[in-house]
Amino acid sequence: MLGRNSRIGIGIALAAGCAAIAFGQFISNTPSHALPKTPPVAYLYPEQVHLPAGKASEVALHFRIVEGMHINSHTPHDDFLIPTTFSIPTGAGVRLDSAKYPAGNDISLPSAPNMKLNVYSGEFVVQTHMVATPGNHLIKGTLHFQACNMSQCLPPQTITAAIDVVAK
């Protein structure tokens, strides 16, 4: 016979498994025309920047979200929501010193009118400070996010922001 704690643990595991299956079915049973076939977020510019070597320099990164979609802001209201983040891989010759994200807009979904989500939609800019070693560096920064429309969400995604950094 199982103890009380074992039964509770099994119950939690079963509930989590059922929730994961239901979530997977929710996305897989969604009509394909409801979600974009291309990545829901695109990196726009800059393609090339000139920076003084060794000095933190401001670089504004521009992104566009597909019409009808939104992504969580960098500071979503709930801990379980995936924040939008930008990063540069180590060893790229360029280091991300800081990133300032825009304020998101609060929205409510028809399925949960009392819950506020803090999101980006349309175009948005991440203001960064980058420090580069001398030389030319093709960096492949990444933007990690989760895109949704008003009734469903895609799995979390990461896109590349390729930037040619010339540092002298």
mmCIF file of C-alpha atoms in Angstrom, residues 38-159:
data_model
loop_
_atom_site.group_PDB
_atom_site.id
_atom_site.type_symbol
_atom_site.label_atom_id
_atom_site.label_comp_id
_atom_site.label_asym_id
_atom_site.label_seq_id
_atom_site.Cartn_x
_atom_site.Cartn_y
_atom_site.Cartn_z
ATOM 1 C CA THR A 38 7.296 31.698 -41.647
ATOM 2 C CA PRO A 39 8.988 32.645 -38.367
ATOM 3 C CA PRO A 40 6.644 34.972 -36.468
ATOM 4 C CA VAL A 41 9.475 37.405 -35.680
ATOM 5 C CA ALA A 42 12.023 38.810 -38.144
ATOM 6 C CA TYR A 43 15.256 40.667 -37.486
ATOM 7 C CA LEU A 44 15.211 43.859 -39.581
ATOM 8 C CA TYR A 45 18.468 45.787 -39.067
ATOM 9 C CA PRO A 46 21.285 46.877 -38.679
ATOM 10 C CA GLU A 47 23.227 44.540 -40.951
ATOM 11 C CA GLN A 48 26.543 46.258 -40.198
ATOM 12 C CA VAL A 49 27.803 48.496 -37.388
ATOM 13 C CA HIS A 50 31.088 50.323 -36.803
ATOM 14 C CA LEU A 51 32.190 50.437 -33.170
ATOM 15 C CA PRO A 52 35.257 51.750 -31.363
ATOM 16 C CA ALA A 53 37.209 48.688 -30.204
ATOM 17 C CA GLY A 54 37.051 47.948 -26.484
ATOM 18 C CA LYS A 55 34.385 50.559 -25.697
ATOM 19 C CA ALA A 56 30.756 49.792 -24.840
ATOM 20 C CA SER A 57 28.760 51.217 -27.748
ATOM 21 C CA GLU A 58 25.034 51.520 -28.312
ATOM 22 C CA VAL A 59 23.484 49.393 -31.048
ATOM 23 C CA ALA A 60 19.709 49.495 -31.634
ATOM 24 C CA LEU A 61 18.344 46.163 -32.903
ATOM 25 C CA HIS A 62 15.059 46.311 -34.825
ATOM 26 C CA PHE A 63 12.573 43.416 -34.996
ATOM 27 C CA ARG A 64 9.109 42.917 -36.520
ATOM 28 C CA ILE A 65 6.370 40.553 -35.348
ATOM 29 C CA VAL A 66 3.949 39.116 -37.908
ATOM 30 C CA GLU A 67 0.564 40.855 -37.928
ATOM 31 C CA GLY A 68 -1.956 39.123 -35.682
ATOM 32 C CA MET A 69 0.762 37.696 -33.417
ATOM 33 C CA HIS A 70 2.394 38.922 -30.207
ATOM 34 C CA ILE A 71 5.314 37.781 -28.052
ATOM 35 C CA ASN A 72 5.812 38.052 -24.313
ATOM 36 C CA SER A 73 7.777 41.120 -23.276
ATOM 37 C CA HIS A 74 11.147 40.836 -21.550
ATOM 38 C CA THR A 75 9.286 41.174 -18.234
ATOM 39 C CA PRO A 76 6.047 39.178 -18.477
ATOM 40 C CA HIS A 77 3.663 39.453 -15.533
ATOM 41 C CA ASP A 78 3.823 35.746 -14.621
ATOM 42 C CA ASP A 79 6.901 33.623 -13.914
ATOM 43 C CA PHE A 80 5.632 30.731 -16.052
ATOM 44 C CA LEU A 81 5.607 32.892 -19.219
ATOM 45 C CA ILE A 82 8.714 32.883 -21.425
ATOM 46 C CA PRO A 83 10.406 36.305 -21.567
ATOM 47 C CA THR A 84 11.886 37.690 -24.774
ATOM 48 C CA THR A 85 15.684 37.787 -24.494
ATOM 49 C CA PHE A 86 18.587 38.736 -26.770
ATOM 50 C CA SER A 87 22.063 37.215 -26.457
ATOM 51 C CA ILE A 88 25.389 36.999 -28.261
ATOM 52 C CA PRO A 89 27.356 33.734 -28.108
ATOM 53 C CA THR A 90 30.645 33.788 -26.219
ATOM 54 C CA GLY A 91 33.795 33.783 -28.317
ATOM 55 C CA ALA A 92 32.239 35.914 -31.076
ATOM 56 C CA GLY A 93 34.703 38.799 -30.621
ATOM 57 C CA VAL A 94 31.770 40.902 -29.450
ATOM 58 C CA ARG A 95 30.268 40.896 -25.969
ATOM 59 C CA LEU A 96 26.788 42.032 -25.002
ATOM 60 C CA ASP A 97 27.423 44.527 -22.204
ATOM 61 C CA SER A 98 23.732 45.300 -21.607
ATOM 62 C CA ALA A 99 20.333 45.175 -23.247
ATOM 63 C CA LYS A 100 17.385 47.472 -22.587
ATOM 64 C CA TYR A 101 14.040 46.136 -23.746
ATOM 65 C CA PRO A 102 11.011 48.279 -24.541
ATOM 66 C CA ALA A 103 8.043 48.397 -22.219
ATOM 67 C CA GLY A 104 5.416 45.924 -23.330
ATOM 68 C CA ASN A 105 1.723 46.563 -23.771
ATOM 69 C CA ASP A 106 -0.847 44.913 -21.509
ATOM 70 C CA ILE A 107 -3.496 42.880 -23.296
ATOM 71 C CA SER A 108 -6.217 40.425 -22.270
ATOM 72 C CA LEU A 109 -7.186 37.346 -24.228
ATOM 73 C CA PRO A 110 -10.835 36.504 -24.948
ATOM 74 C CA SER A 111 -10.370 33.172 -23.135
ATOM 75 C CA ALA A 112 -9.039 34.883 -19.962
ATOM 76 C CA PRO A 113 -10.333 38.478 -19.834
ATOM 77 C CA ASN A 114 -9.168 39.023 -16.228
ATOM 78 C CA MET A 115 -5.563 37.981 -16.931
ATOM 79 C CA LYS A 116 -3.203 40.681 -18.229
ATOM 80 C CA LEU A 117 -0.317 39.722 -20.519
ATOM 81 C CA ASN A 118 2.596 42.096 -21.150
ATOM 82 C CA VAL A 119 3.551 41.701 -24.820
ATOM 83 C CA TYR A 120 5.226 43.152 -27.887
ATOM 84 C CA SER A 121 3.485 43.362 -31.252
ATOM 85 C CA GLY A 122 4.337 45.061 -34.532
ATOM 86 C CA GLU A 123 7.887 46.455 -34.525
ATOM 87 C CA PHE A 124 10.082 46.798 -31.455
ATOM 88 C CA VAL A 125 13.682 47.803 -30.682
ATOM 89 C CA VAL A 126 16.148 46.295 -28.219
ATOM 90 C CA GLN A 127 18.722 48.926 -27.198
ATOM 91 C CA THR A 128 22.029 47.160 -26.603
ATOM 92 C CA HIS A 129 25.546 48.102 -25.576
ATOM 93 C CA MET A 130 28.182 45.923 -27.242
ATOM 94 C CA VAL A 131 31.920 45.722 -26.655
ATOM 95 C CA ALA A 132 34.039 44.449 -29.576
ATOM 96 C CA THR A 133 37.656 43.424 -29.906
ATOM 97 C CA PRO A 134 39.514 45.019 -32.847
ATOM 98 C CA GLY A 135 38.659 43.550 -36.245
ATOM 99 C CA ASN A 136 35.688 42.401 -38.291
ATOM 100 C CA HIS A 137 33.239 40.058 -36.580
ATOM 101 C CA LEU A 138 30.149 38.432 -38.058
ATOM 102 C CA ILE A 139 28.067 37.784 -34.970
ATOM 103 C CA LYS A 140 24.967 35.687 -34.822
ATOM 104 C CA GLY A 141 23.003 37.127 -31.956
ATOM 105 C CA THR A 142 19.843 35.312 -30.948
ATOM 106 C CA LEU A 143 16.383 36.466 -29.938
ATOM 107 C CA HIS A 144 14.497 33.889 -27.865
ATOM 108 C CA PHE A 145 10.714 34.310 -27.537
ATOM 109 C CA GLN A 146 7.319 32.630 -27.579
ATOM 110 C CA ALA A 147 4.810 33.854 -30.160
ATOM 111 C CA CYS A 148 1.042 33.612 -29.795
ATOM 112 C CA ASN A 149 -2.102 34.838 -31.457
ATOM 113 C CA MET A 150 -5.291 35.559 -29.505
ATOM 114 C CA SER A 151 -6.146 31.865 -29.069
ATOM 115 C CA GLN A 152 -2.978 29.748 -29.239
ATOM 116 C CA CYS A 153 0.783 29.768 -28.812
ATOM 117 C CA LEU A 154 3.647 28.321 -30.785
ATOM 118 C CA PRO A 155 6.454 26.504 -28.989
ATOM 119 C CA PRO A 156 9.302 28.811 -27.867
ATOM 120 C CA GLN A 157 11.634 29.772 -30.729
ATOM 121 C CA THR A 158 15.006 31.381 -31.333
ATOM 122 C CA ILE A 159 15.902 33.430 -34.404
#
